[in-house]
PDB file of C-alpha atoms and ligand atoms in Angstrom:
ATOM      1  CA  UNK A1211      53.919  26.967  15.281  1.00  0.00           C
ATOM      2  CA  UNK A1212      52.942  25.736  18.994  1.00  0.00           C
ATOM      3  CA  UNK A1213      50.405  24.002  17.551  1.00  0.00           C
ATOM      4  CA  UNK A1214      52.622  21.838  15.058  1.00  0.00           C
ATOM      5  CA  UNK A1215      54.956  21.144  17.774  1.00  0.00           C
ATOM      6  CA  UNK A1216      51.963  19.764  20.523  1.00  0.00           C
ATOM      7  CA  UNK A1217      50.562  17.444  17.716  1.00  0.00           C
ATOM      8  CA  UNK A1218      54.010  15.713  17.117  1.00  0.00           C
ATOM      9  CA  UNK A1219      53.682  14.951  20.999  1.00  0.00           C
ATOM     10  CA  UNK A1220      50.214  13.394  21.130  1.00  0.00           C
ATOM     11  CA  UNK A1221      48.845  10.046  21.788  1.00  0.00           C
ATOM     12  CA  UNK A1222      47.855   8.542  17.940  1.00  0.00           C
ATOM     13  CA  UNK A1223      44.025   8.824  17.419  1.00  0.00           C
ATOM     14  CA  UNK A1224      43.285   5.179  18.391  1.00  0.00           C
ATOM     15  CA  UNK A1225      45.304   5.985  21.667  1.00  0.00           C
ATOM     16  CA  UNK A1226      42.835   8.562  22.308  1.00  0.00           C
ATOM     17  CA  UNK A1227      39.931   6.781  21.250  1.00  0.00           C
ATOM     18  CA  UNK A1228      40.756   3.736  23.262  1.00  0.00           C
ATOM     19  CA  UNK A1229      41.202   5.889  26.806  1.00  0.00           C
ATOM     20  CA  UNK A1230      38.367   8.287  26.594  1.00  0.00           C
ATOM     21  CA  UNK A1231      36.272   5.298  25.361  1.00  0.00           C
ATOM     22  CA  UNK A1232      37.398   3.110  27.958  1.00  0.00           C
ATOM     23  CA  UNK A1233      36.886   5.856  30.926  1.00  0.00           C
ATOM     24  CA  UNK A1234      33.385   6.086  29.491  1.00  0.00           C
ATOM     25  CA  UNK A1235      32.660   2.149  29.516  1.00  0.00           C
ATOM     26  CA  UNK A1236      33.773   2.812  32.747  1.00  0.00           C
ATOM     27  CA  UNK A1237      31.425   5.011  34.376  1.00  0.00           C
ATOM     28  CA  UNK A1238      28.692   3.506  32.744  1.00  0.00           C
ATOM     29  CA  UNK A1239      29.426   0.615  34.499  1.00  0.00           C
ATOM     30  CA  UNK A1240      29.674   1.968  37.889  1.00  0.00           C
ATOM     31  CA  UNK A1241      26.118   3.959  37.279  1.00  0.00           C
ATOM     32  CA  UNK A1242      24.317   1.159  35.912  1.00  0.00           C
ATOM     33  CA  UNK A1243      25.756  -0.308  39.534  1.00  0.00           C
ATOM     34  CA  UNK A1244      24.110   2.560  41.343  1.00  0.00           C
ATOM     35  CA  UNK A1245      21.032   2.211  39.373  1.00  0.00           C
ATOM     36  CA  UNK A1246      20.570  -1.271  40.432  1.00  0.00           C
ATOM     37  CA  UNK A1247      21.291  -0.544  43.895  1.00  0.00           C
ATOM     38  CA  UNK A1248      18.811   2.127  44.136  1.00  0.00           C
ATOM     39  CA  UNK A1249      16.033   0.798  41.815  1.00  0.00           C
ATOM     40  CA  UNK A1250      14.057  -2.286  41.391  1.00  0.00           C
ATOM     41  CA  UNK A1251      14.293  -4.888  38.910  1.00  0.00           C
ATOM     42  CA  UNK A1252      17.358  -7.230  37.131  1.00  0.00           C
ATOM     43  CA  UNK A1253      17.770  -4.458  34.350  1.00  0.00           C
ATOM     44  CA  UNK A1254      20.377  -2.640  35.592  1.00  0.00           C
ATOM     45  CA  UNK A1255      22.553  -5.524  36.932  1.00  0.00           C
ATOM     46  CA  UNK A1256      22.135  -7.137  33.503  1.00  0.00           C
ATOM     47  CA  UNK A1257      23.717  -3.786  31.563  1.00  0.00           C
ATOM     48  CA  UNK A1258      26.301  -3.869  34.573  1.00  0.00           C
ATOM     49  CA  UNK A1259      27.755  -7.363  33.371  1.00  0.00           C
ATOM     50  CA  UNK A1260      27.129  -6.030  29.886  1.00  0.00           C
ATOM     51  CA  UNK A1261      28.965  -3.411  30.226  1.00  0.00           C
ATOM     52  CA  UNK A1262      31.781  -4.870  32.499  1.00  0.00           C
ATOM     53  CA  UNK A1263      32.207  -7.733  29.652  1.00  0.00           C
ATOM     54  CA  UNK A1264      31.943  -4.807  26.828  1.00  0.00           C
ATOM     55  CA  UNK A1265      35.092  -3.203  28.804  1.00  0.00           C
ATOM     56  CA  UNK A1266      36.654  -6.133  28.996  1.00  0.00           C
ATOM     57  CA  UNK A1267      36.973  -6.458  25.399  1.00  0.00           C
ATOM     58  CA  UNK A1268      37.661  -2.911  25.226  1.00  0.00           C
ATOM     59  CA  UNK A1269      40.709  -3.187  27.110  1.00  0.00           C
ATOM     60  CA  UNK A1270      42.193  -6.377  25.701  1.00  0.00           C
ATOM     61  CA  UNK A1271      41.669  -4.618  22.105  1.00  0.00           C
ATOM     62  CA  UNK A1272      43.876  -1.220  23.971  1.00  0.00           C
ATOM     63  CA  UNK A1273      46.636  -3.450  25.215  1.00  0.00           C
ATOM     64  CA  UNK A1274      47.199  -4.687  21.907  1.00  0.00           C
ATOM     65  CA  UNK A1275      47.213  -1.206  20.254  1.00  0.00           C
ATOM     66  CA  UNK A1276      49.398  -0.294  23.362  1.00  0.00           C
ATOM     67  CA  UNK A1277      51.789  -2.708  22.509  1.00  0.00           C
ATOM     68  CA  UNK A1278      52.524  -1.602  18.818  1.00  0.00           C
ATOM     69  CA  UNK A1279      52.008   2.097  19.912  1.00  0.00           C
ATOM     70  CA  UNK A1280      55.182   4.062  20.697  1.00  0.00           C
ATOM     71  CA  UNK A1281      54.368   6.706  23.536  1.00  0.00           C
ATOM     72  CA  UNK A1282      54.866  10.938  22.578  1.00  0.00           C
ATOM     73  CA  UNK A1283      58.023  12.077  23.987  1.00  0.00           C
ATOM     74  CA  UNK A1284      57.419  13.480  27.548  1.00  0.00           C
ATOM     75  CA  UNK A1285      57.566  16.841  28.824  1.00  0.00           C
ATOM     76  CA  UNK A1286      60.802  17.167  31.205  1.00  0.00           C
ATOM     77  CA  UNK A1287      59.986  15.599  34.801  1.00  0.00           C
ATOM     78  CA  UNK A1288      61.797  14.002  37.457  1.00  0.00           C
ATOM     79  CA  UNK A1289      62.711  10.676  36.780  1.00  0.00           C
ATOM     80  CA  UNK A1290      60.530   9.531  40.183  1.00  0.00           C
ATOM     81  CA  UNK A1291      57.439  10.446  38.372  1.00  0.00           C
ATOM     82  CA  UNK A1292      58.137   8.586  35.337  1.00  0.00           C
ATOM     83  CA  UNK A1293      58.182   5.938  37.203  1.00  0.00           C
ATOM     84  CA  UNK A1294      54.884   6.304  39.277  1.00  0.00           C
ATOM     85  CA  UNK A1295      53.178   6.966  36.114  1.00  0.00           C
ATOM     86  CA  UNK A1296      54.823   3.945  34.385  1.00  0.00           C
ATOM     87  CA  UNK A1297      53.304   2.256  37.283  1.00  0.00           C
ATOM     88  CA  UNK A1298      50.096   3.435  37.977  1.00  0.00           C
ATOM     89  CA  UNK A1299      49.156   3.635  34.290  1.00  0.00           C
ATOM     90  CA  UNK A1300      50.246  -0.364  34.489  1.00  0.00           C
ATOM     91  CA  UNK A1301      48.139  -0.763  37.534  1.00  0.00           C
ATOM     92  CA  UNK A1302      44.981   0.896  35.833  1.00  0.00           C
ATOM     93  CA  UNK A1303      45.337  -1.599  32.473  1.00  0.00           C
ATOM     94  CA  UNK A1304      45.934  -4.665  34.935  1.00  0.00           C
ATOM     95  CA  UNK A1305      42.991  -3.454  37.325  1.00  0.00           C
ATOM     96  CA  UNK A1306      40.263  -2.959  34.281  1.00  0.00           C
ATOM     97  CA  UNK A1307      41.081  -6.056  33.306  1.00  0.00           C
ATOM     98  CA  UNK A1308      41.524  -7.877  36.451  1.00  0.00           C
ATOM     99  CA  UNK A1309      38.073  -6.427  37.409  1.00  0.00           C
ATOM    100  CA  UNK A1310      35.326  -7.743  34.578  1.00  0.00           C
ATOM    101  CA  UNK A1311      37.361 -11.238  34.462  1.00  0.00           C
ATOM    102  CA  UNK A1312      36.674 -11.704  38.367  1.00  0.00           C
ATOM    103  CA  UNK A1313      32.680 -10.097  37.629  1.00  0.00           C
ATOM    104  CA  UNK A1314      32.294 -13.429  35.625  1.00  0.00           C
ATOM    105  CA  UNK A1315      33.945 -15.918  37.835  1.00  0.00           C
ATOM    106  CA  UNK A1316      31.897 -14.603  40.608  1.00  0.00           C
ATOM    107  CA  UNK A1317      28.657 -15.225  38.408  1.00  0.00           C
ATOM    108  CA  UNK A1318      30.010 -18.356  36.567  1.00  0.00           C
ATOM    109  CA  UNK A1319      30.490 -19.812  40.207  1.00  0.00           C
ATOM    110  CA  UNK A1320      27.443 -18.894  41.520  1.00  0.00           C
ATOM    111  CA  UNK A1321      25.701 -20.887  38.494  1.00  0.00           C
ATOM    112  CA  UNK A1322      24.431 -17.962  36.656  1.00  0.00           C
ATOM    113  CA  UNK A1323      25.679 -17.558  32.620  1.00  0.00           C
ATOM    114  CA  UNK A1324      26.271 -14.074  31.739  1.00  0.00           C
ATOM    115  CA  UNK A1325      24.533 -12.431  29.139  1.00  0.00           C
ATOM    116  CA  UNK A1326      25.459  -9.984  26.700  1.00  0.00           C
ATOM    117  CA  UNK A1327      23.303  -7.398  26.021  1.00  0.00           C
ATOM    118  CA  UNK A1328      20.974 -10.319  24.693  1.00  0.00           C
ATOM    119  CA  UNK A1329      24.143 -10.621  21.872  1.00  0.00           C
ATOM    120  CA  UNK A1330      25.482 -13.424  23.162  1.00  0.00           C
ATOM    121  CA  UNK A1331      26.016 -16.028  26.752  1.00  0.00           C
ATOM    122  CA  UNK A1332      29.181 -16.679  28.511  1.00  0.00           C
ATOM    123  CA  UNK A1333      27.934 -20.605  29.536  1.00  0.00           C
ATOM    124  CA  UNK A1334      28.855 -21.451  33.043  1.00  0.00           C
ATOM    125  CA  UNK A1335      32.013 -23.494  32.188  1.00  0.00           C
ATOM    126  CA  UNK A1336      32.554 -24.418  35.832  1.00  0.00           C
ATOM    127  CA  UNK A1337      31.018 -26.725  38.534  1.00  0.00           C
ATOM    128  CA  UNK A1338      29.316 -23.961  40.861  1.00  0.00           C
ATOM    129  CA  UNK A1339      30.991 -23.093  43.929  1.00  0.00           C
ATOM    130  CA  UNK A1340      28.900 -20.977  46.628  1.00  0.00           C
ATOM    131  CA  UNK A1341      32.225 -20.454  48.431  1.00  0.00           C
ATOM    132  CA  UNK A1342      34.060 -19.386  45.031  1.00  0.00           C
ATOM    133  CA  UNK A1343      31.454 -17.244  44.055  1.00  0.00           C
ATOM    134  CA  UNK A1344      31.726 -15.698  47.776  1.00  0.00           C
ATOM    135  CA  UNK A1345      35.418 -15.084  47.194  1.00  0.00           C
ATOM    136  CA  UNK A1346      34.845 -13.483  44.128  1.00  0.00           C
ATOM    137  CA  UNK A1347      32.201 -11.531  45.027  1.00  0.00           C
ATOM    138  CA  UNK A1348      34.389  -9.803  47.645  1.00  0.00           C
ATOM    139  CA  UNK A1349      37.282  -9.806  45.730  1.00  0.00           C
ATOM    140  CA  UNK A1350      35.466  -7.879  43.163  1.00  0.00           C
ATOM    141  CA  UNK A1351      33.874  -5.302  45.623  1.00  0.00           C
ATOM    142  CA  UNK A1352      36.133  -5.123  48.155  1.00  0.00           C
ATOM    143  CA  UNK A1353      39.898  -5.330  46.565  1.00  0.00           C
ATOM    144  CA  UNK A1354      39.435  -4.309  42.942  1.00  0.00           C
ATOM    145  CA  UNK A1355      37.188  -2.020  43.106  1.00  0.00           C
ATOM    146  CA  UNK A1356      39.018   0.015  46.135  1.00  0.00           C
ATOM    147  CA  UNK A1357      41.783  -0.050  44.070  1.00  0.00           C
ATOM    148  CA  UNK A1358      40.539   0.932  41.168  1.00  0.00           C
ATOM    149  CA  UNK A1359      39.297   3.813  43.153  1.00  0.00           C
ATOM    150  CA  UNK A1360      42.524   4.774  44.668  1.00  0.00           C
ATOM    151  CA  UNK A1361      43.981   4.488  41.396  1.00  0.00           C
ATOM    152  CA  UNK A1362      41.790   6.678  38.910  1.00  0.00           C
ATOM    153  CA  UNK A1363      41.984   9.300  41.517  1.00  0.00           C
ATOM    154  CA  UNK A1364      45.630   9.259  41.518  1.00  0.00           C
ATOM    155  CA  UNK A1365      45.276   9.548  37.813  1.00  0.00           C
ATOM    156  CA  UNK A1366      43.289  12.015  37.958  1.00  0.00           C
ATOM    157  CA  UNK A1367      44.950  14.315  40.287  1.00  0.00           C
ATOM    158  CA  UNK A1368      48.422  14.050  38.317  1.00  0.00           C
ATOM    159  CA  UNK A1369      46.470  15.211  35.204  1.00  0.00           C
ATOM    160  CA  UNK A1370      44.911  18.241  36.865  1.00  0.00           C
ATOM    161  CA  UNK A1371      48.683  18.875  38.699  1.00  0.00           C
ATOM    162  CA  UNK A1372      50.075  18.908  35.268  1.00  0.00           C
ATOM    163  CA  UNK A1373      47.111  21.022  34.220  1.00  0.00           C
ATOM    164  CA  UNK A1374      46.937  23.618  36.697  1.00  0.00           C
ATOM    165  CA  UNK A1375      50.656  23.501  38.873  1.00  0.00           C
ATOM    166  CA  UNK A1376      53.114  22.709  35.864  1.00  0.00           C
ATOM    167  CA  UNK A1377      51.391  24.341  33.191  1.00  0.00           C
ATOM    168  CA  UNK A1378      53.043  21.454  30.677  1.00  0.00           C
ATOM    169  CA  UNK A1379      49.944  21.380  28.545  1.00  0.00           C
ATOM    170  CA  UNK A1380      50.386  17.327  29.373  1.00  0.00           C
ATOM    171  CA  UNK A1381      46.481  17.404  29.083  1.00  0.00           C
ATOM    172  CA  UNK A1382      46.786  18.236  25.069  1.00  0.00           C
ATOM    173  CA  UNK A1383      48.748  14.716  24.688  1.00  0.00           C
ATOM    174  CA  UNK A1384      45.377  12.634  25.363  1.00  0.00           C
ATOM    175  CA  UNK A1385      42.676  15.369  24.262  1.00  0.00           C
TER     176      UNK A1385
HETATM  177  C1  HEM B 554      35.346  -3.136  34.855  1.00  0.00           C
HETATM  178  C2  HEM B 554      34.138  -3.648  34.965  1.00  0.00           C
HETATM  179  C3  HEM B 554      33.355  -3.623  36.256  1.00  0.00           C
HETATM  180  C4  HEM B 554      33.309  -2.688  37.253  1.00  0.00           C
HETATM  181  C5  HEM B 554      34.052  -1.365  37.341  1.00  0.00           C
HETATM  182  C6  HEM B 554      32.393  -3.176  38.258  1.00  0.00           C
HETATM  183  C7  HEM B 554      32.079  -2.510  39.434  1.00  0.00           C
HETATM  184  C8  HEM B 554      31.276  -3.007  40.433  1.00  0.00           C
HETATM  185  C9  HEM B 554      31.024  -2.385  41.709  1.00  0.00           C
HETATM  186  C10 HEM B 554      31.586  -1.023  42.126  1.00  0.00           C
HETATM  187  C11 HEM B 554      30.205  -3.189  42.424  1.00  0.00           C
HETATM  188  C12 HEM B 554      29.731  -2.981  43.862  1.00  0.00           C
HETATM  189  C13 HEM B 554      28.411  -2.338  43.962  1.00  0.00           C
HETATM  190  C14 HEM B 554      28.043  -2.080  45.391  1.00  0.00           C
HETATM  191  O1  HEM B 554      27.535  -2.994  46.037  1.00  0.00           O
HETATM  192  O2  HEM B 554      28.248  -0.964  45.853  1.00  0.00           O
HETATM  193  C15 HEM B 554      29.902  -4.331  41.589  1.00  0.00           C
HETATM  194  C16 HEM B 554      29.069  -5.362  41.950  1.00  0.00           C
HETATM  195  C17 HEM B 554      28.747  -6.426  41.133  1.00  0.00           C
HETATM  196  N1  HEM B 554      29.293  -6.697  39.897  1.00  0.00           N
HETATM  197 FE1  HEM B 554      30.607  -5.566  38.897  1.00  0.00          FE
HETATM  198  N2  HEM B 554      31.913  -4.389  37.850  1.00  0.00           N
HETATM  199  C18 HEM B 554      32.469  -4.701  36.626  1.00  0.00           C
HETATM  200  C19 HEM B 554      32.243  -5.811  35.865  1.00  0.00           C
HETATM  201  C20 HEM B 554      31.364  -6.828  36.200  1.00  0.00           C
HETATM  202  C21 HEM B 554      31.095  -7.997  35.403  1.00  0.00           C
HETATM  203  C22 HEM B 554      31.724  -8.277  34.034  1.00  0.00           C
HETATM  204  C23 HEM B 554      30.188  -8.747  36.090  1.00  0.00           C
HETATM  205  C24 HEM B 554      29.550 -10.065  35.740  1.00  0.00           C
HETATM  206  C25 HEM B 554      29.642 -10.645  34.598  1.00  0.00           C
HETATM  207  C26 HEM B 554      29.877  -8.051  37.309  1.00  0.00           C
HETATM  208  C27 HEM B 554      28.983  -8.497  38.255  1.00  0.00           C
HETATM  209  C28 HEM B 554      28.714  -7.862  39.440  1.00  0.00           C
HETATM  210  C29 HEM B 554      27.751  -8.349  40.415  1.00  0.00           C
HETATM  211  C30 HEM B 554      26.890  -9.607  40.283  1.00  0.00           C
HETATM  212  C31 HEM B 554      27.776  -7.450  41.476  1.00  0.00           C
HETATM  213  C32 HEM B 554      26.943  -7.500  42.721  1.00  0.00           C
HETATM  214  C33 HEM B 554      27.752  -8.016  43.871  1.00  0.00           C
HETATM  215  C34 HEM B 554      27.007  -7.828  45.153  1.00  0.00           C
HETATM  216  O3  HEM B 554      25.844  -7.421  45.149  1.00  0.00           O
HETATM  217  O4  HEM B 554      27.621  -8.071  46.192  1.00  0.00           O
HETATM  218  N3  HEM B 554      30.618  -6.879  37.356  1.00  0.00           N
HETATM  219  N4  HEM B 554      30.579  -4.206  40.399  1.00  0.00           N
HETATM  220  C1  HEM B 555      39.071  13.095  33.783  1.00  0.00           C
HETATM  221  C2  HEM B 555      39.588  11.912  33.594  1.00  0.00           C
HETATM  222  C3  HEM B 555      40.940  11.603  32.974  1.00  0.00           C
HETATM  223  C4  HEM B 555      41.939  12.448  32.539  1.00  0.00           C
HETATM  224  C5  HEM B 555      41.968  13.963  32.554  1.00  0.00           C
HETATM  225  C6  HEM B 555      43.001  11.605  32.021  1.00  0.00           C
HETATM  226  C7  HEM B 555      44.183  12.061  31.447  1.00  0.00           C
HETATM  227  C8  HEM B 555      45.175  11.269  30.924  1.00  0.00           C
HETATM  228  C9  HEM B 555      46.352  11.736  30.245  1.00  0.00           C
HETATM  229  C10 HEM B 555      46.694  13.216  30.002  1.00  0.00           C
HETATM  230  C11 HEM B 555      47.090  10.672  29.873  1.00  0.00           C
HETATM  231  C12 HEM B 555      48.403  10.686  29.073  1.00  0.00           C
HETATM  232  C13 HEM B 555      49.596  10.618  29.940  1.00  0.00           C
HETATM  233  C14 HEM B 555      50.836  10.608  29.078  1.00  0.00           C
HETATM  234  O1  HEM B 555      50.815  11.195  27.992  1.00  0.00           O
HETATM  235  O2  HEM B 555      51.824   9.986  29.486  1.00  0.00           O
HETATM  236  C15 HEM B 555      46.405   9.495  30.320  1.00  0.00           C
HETATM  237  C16 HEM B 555      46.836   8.195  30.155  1.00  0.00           C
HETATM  238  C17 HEM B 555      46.212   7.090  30.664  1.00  0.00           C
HETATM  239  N1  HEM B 555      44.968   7.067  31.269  1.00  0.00           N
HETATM  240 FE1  HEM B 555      43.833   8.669  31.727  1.00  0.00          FE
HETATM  241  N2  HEM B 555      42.640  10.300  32.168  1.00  0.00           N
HETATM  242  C18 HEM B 555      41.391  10.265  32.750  1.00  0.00           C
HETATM  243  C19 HEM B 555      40.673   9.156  33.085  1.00  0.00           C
HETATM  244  C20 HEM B 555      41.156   7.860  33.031  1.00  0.00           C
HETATM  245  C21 HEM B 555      40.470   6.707  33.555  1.00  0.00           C
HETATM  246  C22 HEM B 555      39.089   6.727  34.231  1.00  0.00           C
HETATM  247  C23 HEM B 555      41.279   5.644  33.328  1.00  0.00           C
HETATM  248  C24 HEM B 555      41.046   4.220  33.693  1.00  0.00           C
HETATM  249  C25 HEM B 555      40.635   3.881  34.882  1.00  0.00           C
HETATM  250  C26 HEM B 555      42.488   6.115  32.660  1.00  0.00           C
HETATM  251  C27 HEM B 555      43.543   5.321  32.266  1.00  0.00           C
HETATM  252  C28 HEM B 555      44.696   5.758  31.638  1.00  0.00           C
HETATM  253  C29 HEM B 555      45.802   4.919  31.273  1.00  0.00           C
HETATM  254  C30 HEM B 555      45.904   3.398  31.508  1.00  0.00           C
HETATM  255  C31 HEM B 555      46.754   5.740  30.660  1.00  0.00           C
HETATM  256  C32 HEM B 555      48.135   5.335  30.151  1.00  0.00           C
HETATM  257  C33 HEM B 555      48.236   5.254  28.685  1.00  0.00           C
HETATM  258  C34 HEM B 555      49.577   4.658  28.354  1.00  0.00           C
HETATM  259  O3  HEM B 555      50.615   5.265  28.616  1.00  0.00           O
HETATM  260  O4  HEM B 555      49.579   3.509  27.866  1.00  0.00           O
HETATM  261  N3  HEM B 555      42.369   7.477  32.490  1.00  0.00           N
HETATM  262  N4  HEM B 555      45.232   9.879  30.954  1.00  0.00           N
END
């Protein structure tokens, strides 16, 4: 019975798909990051960008399923945290997409193409710009980043308050 009534309330199975898949792209990015900055060699900044433009995609593909998705029914809450959610889950799509778009203008600037797993180039379609590239480079570091930070562990703190303080199963809506 409980079980008939918690799949009514979940996300579709592209919803799902498209988070866990995206969270995933995601950390891969960041580690292939840390790889680079703690080994030698360009292979791990190459599967950064990679990655980065792979999420990129990702996302643009999720906001379009977003759009013609209509969201489960929440569980009761204040209104206050609707609206933080509303927010922050706006901030997260904005952010991931924000943050791959500025990785290429910071490499497009600096006169470097981006390649794609070897797939495919993203040309430099600019005239390089040492000081845009700078900009870019610390926007993408410094602001986007941080935020995204900030963000995803605000994200992920609601879902374990809803887990383990309300007990409203909100979890089951994504899994
Ligand atoms: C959502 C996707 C991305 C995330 C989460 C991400 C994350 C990061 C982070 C955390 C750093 C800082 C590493 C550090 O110094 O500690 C970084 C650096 C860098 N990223 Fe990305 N990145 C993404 C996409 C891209 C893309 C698409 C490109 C290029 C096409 C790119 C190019 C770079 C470069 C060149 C650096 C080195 C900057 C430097 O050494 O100062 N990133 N990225
Ligand atoms: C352990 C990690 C994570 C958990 C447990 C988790 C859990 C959830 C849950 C339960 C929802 C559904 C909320 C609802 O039904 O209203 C959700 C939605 C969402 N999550 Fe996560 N998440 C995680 C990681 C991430 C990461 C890393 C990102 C991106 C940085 C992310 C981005 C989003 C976004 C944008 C939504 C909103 C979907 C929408 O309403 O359009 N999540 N997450």
């Amino acid at each position: 019975m409980s079980n008939t009534n918690s799949n009514l309330s979940k996300w579709s199975v592209a919803s799902r798909l498209f988070h866990w898949i995206s969270a995933a792209l995601l950390l891969i990015t960041w580690v292939m990051m840390f790889l680079h900055n703690n080994l030698d060699g360009s292979l791990y900044i190459g599967l950064h960008k990679s990655f980065g433009v792979s999420l990129l995609f990702w996302m643009v593909a999720r906001v379009i399923n977003r759009i013609f998705t209509k969201s489960p029914p929440l569980p009761p809450m204040p209104t206050w945290q609707v609206l933080v959610s509303k927010l922050s889950h706006f901030s997260l799509y904005a952010l991931l997409i924000a943050m791959p778009m500025v990785g290429i203008l910071m490499s497009v600037y600096g006169g470097r193409p981006v390649d794609v797993f070897g797939l495919f180039q993203i040309p430099v379609f600019v005239s390089t710009d040492r000081g845009l590239a700078r900009f870019y480079n610390d926007v993408h570091v410094d602001i986007i980043w941080q935020m995204i930070l900030v963000f995803t562990a605000l994200h992920i703190g609601a879902a374990l308050y809803h887990q383990f303080v309300k007990k409203d199963n909100l979890l089951s809506r994504m899994k």
